[in-house]
PDB file of C-alpha atoms in Angstrom:
ATOM      1  CA  MET A   1       3.209  23.482  -9.362  1.00 49.00           C
ATOM      2  CA  GLY A   2       3.523  20.933 -12.132  1.00 55.00           C
ATOM      3  CA  SER A   3       5.573  18.517 -10.009  1.00 88.00           C
ATOM      4  CA  LEU A   4       3.035  18.773  -7.187  1.00 91.00           C
ATOM      5  CA  PHE A   5       0.432  17.021  -9.326  1.00 94.00           C
ATOM      6  CA  SER A   6       2.737  14.691 -11.227  1.00 95.00           C
ATOM      7  CA  PHE A   7       2.208  10.948 -10.948  1.00 95.00           C
ATOM      8  CA  ARG A   8       5.887  10.546 -10.092  1.00 94.00           C
ATOM      9  CA  THR A   9       5.426  12.734  -7.006  1.00 96.00           C
ATOM     10  CA  PHE A  10       2.304  10.786  -6.057  1.00 96.00           C
ATOM     11  CA  TRP A  11       4.104   7.465  -6.460  1.00 96.00           C
ATOM     12  CA  ARG A  12       7.100   8.668  -4.436  1.00 95.00           C
ATOM     13  CA  ASP A  13       4.855   9.845  -1.606  1.00 96.00           C
ATOM     14  CA  LEU A  14       2.910   6.607  -1.715  1.00 96.00           C
ATOM     15  CA  LYS A  15       6.079   4.533  -1.358  1.00 95.00           C
ATOM     16  CA  SER A  16       7.103   6.588   1.666  1.00 95.00           C
ATOM     17  CA  ASN A  17       3.692   5.847   3.194  1.00 95.00           C
ATOM     18  CA  ARG A  18       3.649   2.127   2.350  1.00 95.00           C
ATOM     19  CA  SER A  19       3.570   1.036   6.007  1.00 97.00           C
ATOM     20  CA  MET A  20       0.234   2.811   6.535  1.00 97.00           C
ATOM     21  CA  LEU A  21      -1.005   1.459   3.200  1.00 97.00           C
ATOM     22  CA  LEU A  22      -0.265  -2.029   4.497  1.00 98.00           C
ATOM     23  CA  VAL A  23      -2.173  -1.263   7.718  1.00 97.00           C
ATOM     24  CA  SER A  24      -5.114   0.011   5.642  1.00 98.00           C
ATOM     25  CA  THR A  25      -5.142  -3.168   3.578  1.00 98.00           C
ATOM     26  CA  VAL A  26      -5.016  -5.387   6.667  1.00 98.00           C
ATOM     27  CA  LEU A  27      -7.893  -3.493   8.307  1.00 97.00           C
ATOM     28  CA  PHE A  28      -9.964  -3.762   5.138  1.00 97.00           C
ATOM     29  CA  VAL A  29      -9.317  -7.513   4.855  1.00 97.00           C
ATOM     30  CA  VAL A  30     -10.148  -7.949   8.550  1.00 96.00           C
ATOM     31  CA  GLY A  31     -13.436  -6.175   7.851  1.00 94.00           C
ATOM     32  CA  ILE A  32     -14.230  -8.520   4.954  1.00 94.00           C
ATOM     33  CA  ILE A  33     -13.479 -11.580   7.086  1.00 93.00           C
ATOM     34  CA  ALA A  34     -15.578 -10.177   9.945  1.00 90.00           C
ATOM     35  CA  GLY A  35     -18.463  -9.542   7.552  1.00 88.00           C
ATOM     36  CA  ILE A  36     -18.318 -13.159   6.388  1.00 87.00           C
ATOM     37  CA  LEU A  37     -18.014 -14.687   9.862  1.00 86.00           C
ATOM     38  CA  LEU A  38     -20.295 -12.380  11.845  1.00 77.00           C
ATOM     39  CA  VAL A  39     -23.374 -12.670   9.661  1.00 66.00           C
ATOM     40  CA  GLU A  40     -25.712 -13.335  12.572  1.00 67.00           C
ATOM     41  CA  PRO A  41     -24.364 -10.989  15.303  1.00 66.00           C
ATOM     42  CA  LEU A  42     -24.134  -7.991  12.954  1.00 68.00           C
ATOM     43  CA  GLY A  43     -26.712  -9.088  10.423  1.00 69.00           C
ATOM     44  CA  ASN A  44     -29.418  -6.546  11.222  1.00 74.00           C
ATOM     45  CA  TYR A  45     -27.064  -3.569  11.172  1.00 73.00           C
ATOM     46  CA  LEU A  46     -25.387  -4.606   7.936  1.00 72.00           C
ATOM     47  CA  ARG A  47     -28.738  -5.375   6.321  1.00 75.00           C
ATOM     48  CA  GLU A  48     -29.842  -1.836   7.136  1.00 79.00           C
ATOM     49  CA  GLN A  49     -26.742  -0.492   5.395  1.00 73.00           C
ATOM     50  CA  LEU A  50     -27.461  -2.570   2.292  1.00 73.00           C
ATOM     51  CA  GLN A  51     -31.142  -1.586   2.352  1.00 79.00           C
ATOM     52  CA  GLN A  52     -30.151   2.076   2.308  1.00 81.00           C
ATOM     53  CA  LEU A  53     -27.997   1.374  -0.740  1.00 78.00           C
ATOM     54  CA  GLN A  54     -30.943  -0.379  -2.389  1.00 76.00           C
ATOM     55  CA  ILE A  55     -33.134   2.681  -1.763  1.00 82.00           C
ATOM     56  CA  VAL A  56     -30.552   4.912  -3.429  1.00 79.00           C
ATOM     57  CA  LYS A  57     -30.256   2.430  -6.298  1.00 78.00           C
ATOM     58  CA  GLY A  58     -34.029   2.499  -6.799  1.00 80.00           C
ATOM     59  CA  GLN A  59     -34.008   6.290  -6.954  1.00 79.00           C
ATOM     60  CA  LEU A  60     -31.176   6.318  -9.491  1.00 78.00           C
ATOM     61  CA  ASP A  61     -32.953   3.729 -11.646  1.00 77.00           C
ATOM     62  CA  GLN A  62     -35.973   6.027 -12.016  1.00 80.00           C
ATOM     63  CA  GLY A  63     -34.142   8.772 -13.903  1.00 70.00           C
ATOM     64  CA  GLN A  64     -34.083   9.211 -17.669  1.00 75.00           C
ATOM     65  CA  HIS A  65     -30.298   8.911 -17.926  1.00 82.00           C
ATOM     66  CA  VAL A  66     -29.665   6.017 -15.568  1.00 85.00           C
ATOM     67  CA  GLU A  67     -25.975   5.478 -16.361  1.00 87.00           C
ATOM     68  CA  LEU A  68     -25.254   9.192 -15.974  1.00 90.00           C
ATOM     69  CA  ASN A  69     -27.171   9.268 -12.685  1.00 89.00           C
ATOM     70  CA  TYR A  70     -25.088   6.366 -11.404  1.00 90.00           C
ATOM     71  CA  PHE A  71     -21.850   7.970 -12.541  1.00 94.00           C
ATOM     72  CA  VAL A  72     -22.540  11.330 -10.869  1.00 92.00           C
ATOM     73  CA  PHE A  73     -23.688   9.733  -7.613  1.00 92.00           C
ATOM     74  CA  ILE A  74     -20.882   7.165  -7.420  1.00 93.00           C
ATOM     75  CA  PHE A  75     -18.142   9.628  -8.317  1.00 96.00           C
ATOM     76  CA  LEU A  76     -19.238  12.428  -5.989  1.00 96.00           C
ATOM     77  CA  ASN A  77     -20.012  10.039  -3.121  1.00 94.00           C
ATOM     78  CA  ASN A  78     -16.655   8.261  -3.314  1.00 95.00           C
ATOM     79  CA  ALA A  79     -14.565  11.354  -4.059  1.00 97.00           C
ATOM     80  CA  ILE A  80     -16.047  13.460  -1.255  1.00 97.00           C
ATOM     81  CA  LYS A  81     -15.824  10.623   1.272  1.00 96.00           C
ATOM     82  CA  SER A  82     -12.232   9.791   0.336  1.00 96.00           C
ATOM     83  CA  ILE A  83     -10.995  13.371   0.636  1.00 97.00           C
ATOM     84  CA  LEU A  84     -12.848  13.796   3.933  1.00 97.00           C
ATOM     85  CA  ILE A  85     -11.353  10.570   5.247  1.00 97.00           C
ATOM     86  CA  ILE A  86      -7.827  11.851   4.620  1.00 97.00           C
ATOM     87  CA  TYR A  87      -8.294  14.873   6.861  1.00 97.00           C
ATOM     88  CA  LEU A  88     -10.528  13.197   9.439  1.00 96.00           C
ATOM     89  CA  GLY A  89      -7.435  11.277  10.439  1.00 95.00           C
ATOM     90  CA  VAL A  90      -6.792  14.281  12.687  1.00 94.00           C
ATOM     91  CA  PHE A  91      -8.852  12.429  15.318  1.00 94.00           C
ATOM     92  CA  ILE A  92      -5.864  10.160  15.999  1.00 90.00           C
ATOM     93  CA  GLY A  93      -6.796   7.791  13.164  1.00 90.00           C
ATOM     94  CA  ILE A  94     -10.064   6.546  14.665  1.00 94.00           C
ATOM     95  CA  VAL A  95     -12.228   7.472  11.658  1.00 95.00           C
ATOM     96  CA  PRO A  96     -10.204   5.625   8.965  1.00 96.00           C
ATOM     97  CA  VAL A  97     -10.064   2.475  11.100  1.00 96.00           C
ATOM     98  CA  PHE A  98     -13.851   2.462  11.442  1.00 94.00           C
ATOM     99  CA  PHE A  99     -14.291   3.358   7.754  1.00 95.00           C
ATOM    100  CA  LEU A 100     -12.041   0.546   6.498  1.00 96.00           C
ATOM    101  CA  VAL A 101     -13.444  -2.161   8.762  1.00 94.00           C
ATOM    102  CA  MET A 102     -17.058  -1.179   8.098  1.00 91.00           C
ATOM    103  CA  ASN A 103     -16.653  -1.065   4.313  1.00 92.00           C
ATOM    104  CA  GLY A 104     -14.860  -4.398   4.402  1.00 94.00           C
ATOM    105  CA  MET A 105     -17.637  -5.877   6.541  1.00 90.00           C
ATOM    106  CA  ILE A 106     -20.321  -4.766   4.088  1.00 88.00           C
ATOM    107  CA  ILE A 107     -18.487  -6.500   1.238  1.00 90.00           C
ATOM    108  CA  GLY A 108     -17.930  -9.632   3.334  1.00 89.00           C
ATOM    109  CA  PHE A 109     -21.559  -9.672   4.450  1.00 86.00           C
ATOM    110  CA  LEU A 110     -22.739  -9.277   0.854  1.00 85.00           C
ATOM    111  CA  LEU A 111     -20.561 -12.170  -0.320  1.00 87.00           C
ATOM    112  CA  ARG A 112     -21.716 -14.393   2.552  1.00 85.00           C
ATOM    113  CA  THR A 113     -25.382 -13.495   1.966  1.00 81.00           C
ATOM    114  CA  TYR A 114     -25.090 -14.375  -1.724  1.00 79.00           C
ATOM    115  CA  ASP A 115     -23.508 -17.717  -0.795  1.00 77.00           C
ATOM    116  CA  MET A 116     -26.189 -18.514   1.783  1.00 75.00           C
ATOM    117  CA  GLN A 117     -28.899 -17.766  -0.774  1.00 75.00           C
ATOM    118  CA  GLY A 118     -27.293 -20.201  -3.205  1.00 74.00           C
ATOM    119  CA  GLN A 119     -26.245 -17.496  -5.642  1.00 75.00           C
ATOM    120  CA  ASP A 120     -22.969 -17.532  -7.561  1.00 77.00           C
ATOM    121  CA  VAL A 121     -20.427 -15.579  -5.487  1.00 80.00           C
ATOM    122  CA  VAL A 122     -17.738 -15.847  -8.183  1.00 81.00           C
ATOM    123  CA  THR A 123     -20.062 -14.159 -10.693  1.00 82.00           C
ATOM    124  CA  LEU A 124     -20.778 -11.394  -8.182  1.00 82.00           C
ATOM    125  CA  ILE A 125     -17.056 -10.784  -7.693  1.00 86.00           C
ATOM    126  CA  VAL A 126     -16.166 -10.928 -11.401  1.00 84.00           C
ATOM    127  CA  LYS A 127     -19.126  -8.909 -12.653  1.00 87.00           C
ATOM    128  CA  GLY A 128     -20.157  -6.754  -9.709  1.00 87.00           C
ATOM    129  CA  LEU A 129     -16.935  -5.935  -7.874  1.00 90.00           C
ATOM    130  CA  LEU A 130     -13.833  -6.587  -9.943  1.00 90.00           C
ATOM    131  CA  PRO A 131     -14.275  -4.247 -12.975  1.00 92.00           C
ATOM    132  CA  HIS A 132     -14.444  -1.030 -10.961  1.00 94.00           C
ATOM    133  CA  GLY A 133     -13.023  -2.428  -7.729  1.00 94.00           C
ATOM    134  CA  ILE A 134      -9.492  -2.675  -9.127  1.00 96.00           C
ATOM    135  CA  PHE A 135      -9.515   1.134  -9.191  1.00 97.00           C
ATOM    136  CA  GLU A 136     -11.943   2.056  -6.430  1.00 96.00           C
ATOM    137  CA  ILE A 137     -10.608  -0.136  -3.628  1.00 97.00           C
ATOM    138  CA  PRO A 138      -6.951   0.953  -3.997  1.00 97.00           C
ATOM    139  CA  ALA A 139      -8.065   4.603  -4.042  1.00 97.00           C
ATOM    140  CA  ILE A 140      -9.994   4.108  -0.802  1.00 97.00           C
ATOM    141  CA  LEU A 141      -7.071   2.253   0.800  1.00 98.00           C
ATOM    142  CA  ILE A 142      -4.694   5.048  -0.208  1.00 98.00           C
ATOM    143  CA  ALA A 143      -6.984   7.725   1.237  1.00 98.00           C
ATOM    144  CA  ALA A 144      -7.246   5.778   4.488  1.00 98.00           C
ATOM    145  CA  ALA A 145      -3.464   5.300   4.598  1.00 98.00           C
ATOM    146  CA  TYR A 146      -2.950   9.064   4.472  1.00 98.00           C
ATOM    147  CA  SER A 147      -5.587   9.448   7.161  1.00 97.00           C
ATOM    148  CA  LEU A 148      -3.774   6.981   9.397  1.00 97.00           C
ATOM    149  CA  LYS A 149      -0.515   8.841   8.760  1.00 97.00           C
ATOM    150  CA  LEU A 150      -2.215  12.066   9.824  1.00 97.00           C
ATOM    151  CA  GLY A 151      -3.428  10.358  12.982  1.00 96.00           C
ATOM    152  CA  LYS A 152       0.125   9.246  13.760  1.00 96.00           C
ATOM    153  CA  LEU A 153       1.446  12.769  13.224  1.00 96.00           C
ATOM    154  CA  VAL A 154      -1.172  14.155  15.609  1.00 96.00           C
ATOM    155  CA  LEU A 155      -0.275  11.534  18.206  1.00 95.00           C
ATOM    156  CA  ASP A 156       3.446  12.233  17.791  1.00 94.00           C
ATOM    157  CA  SER A 157       2.784  15.956  18.164  1.00 94.00           C
ATOM    158  CA  LEU A 158       0.978  15.320  21.447  1.00 93.00           C
ATOM    159  CA  THR A 159       3.742  13.152  22.876  1.00 93.00           C
ATOM    160  CA  THR A 160       6.954  14.761  21.583  1.00 90.00           C
ATOM    161  CA  TRP A 161       8.408  17.631  23.615  1.00 92.00           C
ATOM    162  CA  ASN A 162      12.161  17.738  22.974  1.00 93.00           C
ATOM    163  CA  PRO A 163      13.329  20.525  20.602  1.00 92.00           C
ATOM    164  CA  ALA A 164      14.925  18.168  18.054  1.00 92.00           C
ATOM    165  CA  GLY A 165      11.805  16.046  17.866  1.00 90.00           C
ATOM    166  CA  ARG A 166       9.571  19.099  17.510  1.00 92.00           C
ATOM    167  CA  TYR A 167      11.736  20.386  14.676  1.00 93.00           C
ATOM    168  CA  GLN A 168      11.526  17.050  12.843  1.00 94.00           C
ATOM    169  CA  LEU A 169       7.760  17.035  13.341  1.00 95.00           C
ATOM    170  CA  LYS A 170       7.504  20.522  11.830  1.00 95.00           C
ATOM    171  CA  ILE A 171       9.259  19.266   8.690  1.00 95.00           C
ATOM    172  CA  ALA A 172       7.119  16.098   8.638  1.00 95.00           C
ATOM    173  CA  TRP A 173       3.902  18.136   8.915  1.00 96.00           C
ATOM    174  CA  LYS A 174       4.908  20.392   6.039  1.00 96.00           C
ATOM    175  CA  GLN A 175       5.802  17.441   3.812  1.00 95.00           C
ATOM    176  CA  PHE A 176       2.661  15.537   4.745  1.00 97.00           C
ATOM    177  CA  MET A 177       0.231  18.404   4.107  1.00 96.00           C
ATOM    178  CA  ARG A 178       1.837  18.933   0.706  1.00 96.00           C
ATOM    179  CA  SER A 179       1.533  15.214  -0.035  1.00 96.00           C
ATOM    180  CA  THR A 180      -2.199  15.231   0.801  1.00 97.00           C
ATOM    181  CA  ILE A 181      -2.798  17.715  -2.023  1.00 97.00           C
ATOM    182  CA  THR A 182      -1.025  15.429  -4.484  1.00 97.00           C
ATOM    183  CA  ALA A 183      -2.812  12.360  -3.126  1.00 97.00           C
ATOM    184  CA  SER A 184      -6.222  14.028  -3.262  1.00 97.00           C
ATOM    185  CA  PHE A 185      -5.686  14.983  -6.896  1.00 97.00           C
ATOM    186  CA  TRP A 186      -4.781  11.449  -7.985  1.00 98.00           C
ATOM    187  CA  ILE A 187      -7.363   9.749  -5.773  1.00 98.00           C
ATOM    188  CA  VAL A 188     -10.081  11.834  -7.449  1.00 98.00           C
ATOM    189  CA  ILE A 189      -8.761  10.862 -10.902  1.00 98.00           C
ATOM    190  CA  ILE A 190      -8.683   7.155  -9.976  1.00 98.00           C
ATOM    191  CA  LEU A 191     -12.208   7.361  -8.567  1.00 98.00           C
ATOM    192  CA  PHE A 192     -13.345   9.170 -11.719  1.00 98.00           C
ATOM    193  CA  VAL A 193     -12.167   6.188 -13.784  1.00 97.00           C
ATOM    194  CA  ALA A 194     -13.762   3.764 -11.301  1.00 97.00           C
ATOM    195  CA  ALA A 195     -17.089   5.618 -11.498  1.00 96.00           C
ATOM    196  CA  ILE A 196     -17.069   5.466 -15.307  1.00 96.00           C
ATOM    197  CA  ILE A 197     -16.485   1.711 -15.190  1.00 96.00           C
ATOM    198  CA  GLU A 198     -19.051   1.089 -12.436  1.00 93.00           C
ATOM    199  CA  SER A 199     -21.768   3.134 -14.151  1.00 92.00           C
ATOM    200  CA  THR A 200     -21.191   1.428 -17.513  1.00 92.00           C
ATOM    201  CA  ILE A 201     -19.379  -1.921 -17.554  1.00 93.00           C
ATOM    202  CA  THR A 202     -20.401  -3.069 -14.047  1.00 89.00           C
ATOM    203  CA  PHE A 203     -23.926  -1.728 -14.592  1.00 87.00           C
ATOM    204  CA  TRP A 204     -24.322  -3.628 -17.880  1.00 89.00           C
ATOM    205  CA  LEU A 205     -22.759  -6.837 -16.540  1.00 88.00           C
ATOM    206  CA  MET A 206     -25.063  -6.927 -13.521  1.00 81.00           C
ATOM    207  CA  LYS A 207     -28.105  -6.252 -15.713  1.00 77.00           C
ATOM    208  CA  ALA A 208     -27.198  -9.098 -18.086  1.00 65.00           C
TER     209      ALA A 208
END
């Protein structure tokens, strides 16, 4: 069981899934660009998403241990969503595509809104996104990549009927389901680190 949770196993699996990781990254970047360019057409919807986040932020700010409140919320929210995303790929990959594009659009919309209001976008990126984002964003992209791989396996299973192909799919399914356990373990660890940084360093930088 030790090798199942080793970083070497995780890294090996990740390299074998690099094509889907690339697709995840492209979808996320497309979402960011769409959020920047489609401020007016999608403005109301995206503003509602940000307003909901502001409501949650206000509730977290009211507690006695604000940093701890942020950490617990951020970690549980991101960890649960990321693990769910992996297995929701069973719906032929539709969920991760929507998840990646929408999250990218929210970031793009936020950056564009800051720029339109005359605020310093570079400061927002350096202080508000970069410290925890270097851990959180890759973890989300990895989770989505596994979800897309699951979607492909489902699609292949629905369209492959020859005995040799079915046998190869059986092996691929077994390897993939094992790899999702390893990936989930390391994604949670990465998001744990990201939540610590976001609830402390990012929190303090944005308050300064």
